[in-house]
Amino acid sequence: MIEIARKDAWKEKEDLILAETVLTCMKAGKTQLKAFEEASVKLKRTPRACGFRWNKVLRKKYDGSIREARQKSDSCTSPDTKELEKKMEVWERAWSDLEQFVRYVRQATK
């Protein structure tokens, strides 16, 4: 395991690297946690420190860029993926209905 020394003060360059990494990950459809992990390697800080900095200081500054990144992430989703997501929702509802029916039958046969 790599040990990372504590660094309290954030430099402007580090903020930019963190913001760029988070926004790039968002555009690619990755989670913020994944972005914090990637940024932690680049910045030699913990993912927790990166997440804290992003949420407490930077997220407010990049609100417009976040919305744009999320829109790009949504537009990257192919029609096939969207169709599969719809089918998955149908299957999930059917499964839920089946589970309810099984519970009903079990109670009725007691």
Tab-separated table of C-alpha atoms in Angstrom:
chain	number	residue	atom	x	y	z
A	1	MET	CA	0.000	0.000	0.000
A	2	ILE	CA	1.288	3.444	-0.905
A	3	GLU	CA	1.531	5.798	2.031
A	4	ILE	CA	0.529	9.366	1.300
A	5	ALA	CA	1.795	12.175	3.503
A	6	ARG	CA	-0.765	14.666	4.726
A	7	LYS	CA	-0.911	17.867	2.692
A	8	ASP	CA	-3.270	20.480	4.073
A	9	ALA	CA	-3.106	23.411	1.671
A	10	TRP	CA	-4.542	22.964	-1.799
A	11	LYS	CA	-2.874	24.816	-4.649
A	12	GLU	CA	-4.837	26.291	-7.535
A	13	LYS	CA	-3.177	23.848	-9.932
A	14	GLU	CA	-4.342	20.920	-7.785
A	15	ASP	CA	-7.900	22.272	-7.758
A	16	LEU	CA	-7.822	22.445	-11.549
A	17	ILE	CA	-6.521	18.883	-11.847
A	18	LEU	CA	-9.212	17.651	-9.465
A	19	ALA	CA	-11.980	19.517	-11.296
A	20	GLU	CA	-10.774	18.360	-14.709
A	21	THR	CA	-10.605	14.759	-13.540
A	22	VAL	CA	-14.074	14.810	-11.995
A	23	LEU	CA	-15.688	16.491	-15.011
A	24	THR	CA	-13.956	14.141	-17.450
A	25	CYS	CA	-15.182	11.137	-15.488
A	26	MET	CA	-18.712	12.535	-15.401
A	27	LYS	CA	-18.695	13.024	-19.167
A	28	ALA	CA	-17.590	9.409	-19.546
A	29	GLY	CA	-20.447	8.249	-17.324
A	30	LYS	CA	-18.196	7.239	-14.433
A	31	THR	CA	-19.013	7.900	-10.787
A	32	GLN	CA	-17.552	10.679	-8.707
A	33	LEU	CA	-15.983	8.055	-6.451
A	34	LYS	CA	-14.065	6.720	-9.449
A	35	ALA	CA	-13.026	10.284	-10.261
A	36	PHE	CA	-11.747	10.813	-6.716
A	37	GLU	CA	-9.722	7.609	-6.978
A	38	GLU	CA	-8.182	8.751	-10.267
A	39	ALA	CA	-7.496	12.245	-8.923
A	40	SER	CA	-5.911	10.836	-5.769
A	41	VAL	CA	-3.255	9.099	-7.852
A	42	LYS	CA	-2.519	12.256	-9.837
A	43	LEU	CA	-2.440	14.495	-6.772
A	44	LYS	CA	-0.882	12.065	-4.296
A	45	ARG	CA	-3.770	12.629	-1.911
A	46	THR	CA	-6.389	10.251	-0.593
A	47	PRO	CA	-9.658	9.741	-2.464
A	48	ARG	CA	-11.394	10.967	0.683
A	49	ALA	CA	-9.421	14.238	0.637
A	50	CYS	CA	-10.251	14.712	-3.042
A	51	GLY	CA	-13.942	14.071	-2.395
A	52	PHE	CA	-14.004	16.443	0.531
A	53	ARG	CA	-12.295	19.203	-1.465
A	54	TRP	CA	-14.639	18.692	-4.415
A	55	ASN	CA	-17.803	18.714	-2.316
A	56	LYS	CA	-16.857	21.531	0.058
A	57	VAL	CA	-15.094	23.960	-2.285
A	58	LEU	CA	-15.067	23.167	-5.986
A	59	ARG	CA	-18.475	21.744	-6.811
A	60	LYS	CA	-20.157	25.123	-6.364
A	61	LYS	CA	-17.658	26.778	-8.696
A	62	TYR	CA	-18.255	24.214	-11.448
A	63	ASP	CA	-22.043	23.940	-11.282
A	64	GLY	CA	-22.558	24.813	-14.971
A	65	SER	CA	-19.785	22.478	-16.085
A	66	ILE	CA	-21.307	19.662	-14.015
A	67	ARG	CA	-24.673	20.064	-15.745
A	68	GLU	CA	-22.947	20.074	-19.124
A	69	ALA	CA	-20.899	16.980	-18.252
A	70	ARG	CA	-24.024	15.109	-17.148
A	71	GLN	CA	-25.807	16.050	-20.372
A	72	LYS	CA	-22.872	14.777	-22.411
A	73	SER	CA	-22.888	11.576	-20.392
A	74	ASP	CA	-26.598	11.109	-21.127
A	75	SER	CA	-26.117	11.853	-24.829
A	76	CYS	CA	-23.344	9.244	-25.014
A	77	THR	CA	-25.839	6.552	-24.123
A	78	SER	CA	-26.627	4.666	-27.310
A	79	PRO	CA	-30.198	3.945	-28.439
A	80	ASP	CA	-29.483	0.234	-27.881
A	81	THR	CA	-28.541	0.911	-24.265
A	82	LYS	CA	-31.673	2.983	-23.718
A	83	GLU	CA	-33.794	0.193	-25.203
A	84	LEU	CA	-32.118	-2.367	-22.936
A	85	GLU	CA	-32.760	-0.133	-19.915
A	86	LYS	CA	-36.469	0.011	-20.809
A	87	LYS	CA	-36.611	-3.775	-21.168
A	88	MET	CA	-34.827	-4.173	-17.846
A	89	GLU	CA	-37.452	-1.990	-16.156
A	90	VAL	CA	-40.202	-4.209	-17.597
A	91	TRP	CA	-38.446	-7.348	-16.335
A	92	GLU	CA	-37.926	-5.808	-12.893
A	93	ARG	CA	-41.634	-4.956	-12.634
A	94	ALA	CA	-42.574	-8.466	-13.795
A	95	TRP	CA	-40.239	-9.998	-11.225
A	96	SER	CA	-41.709	-7.835	-8.485
A	97	ASP	CA	-45.237	-8.855	-9.494
A	98	LEU	CA	-44.192	-12.514	-9.468
A	99	GLU	CA	-42.700	-12.177	-5.985
A	100	GLN	CA	-45.933	-10.613	-4.724
A	101	PHE	CA	-47.954	-13.423	-6.288
A	102	VAL	CA	-45.757	-16.086	-4.662
A	103	ARG	CA	-46.186	-14.412	-1.258
A	104	TYR	CA	-49.949	-14.306	-1.800
A	105	VAL	CA	-50.111	-17.994	-2.739
A	106	ARG	CA	-47.962	-19.001	0.246
A	107	GLN	CA	-50.214	-17.099	2.655
A	108	ALA	CA	-53.361	-18.475	1.045
A	109	THR	CA	-52.155	-22.060	1.390
A	110	LYS	CA	-51.227	-21.808	5.083
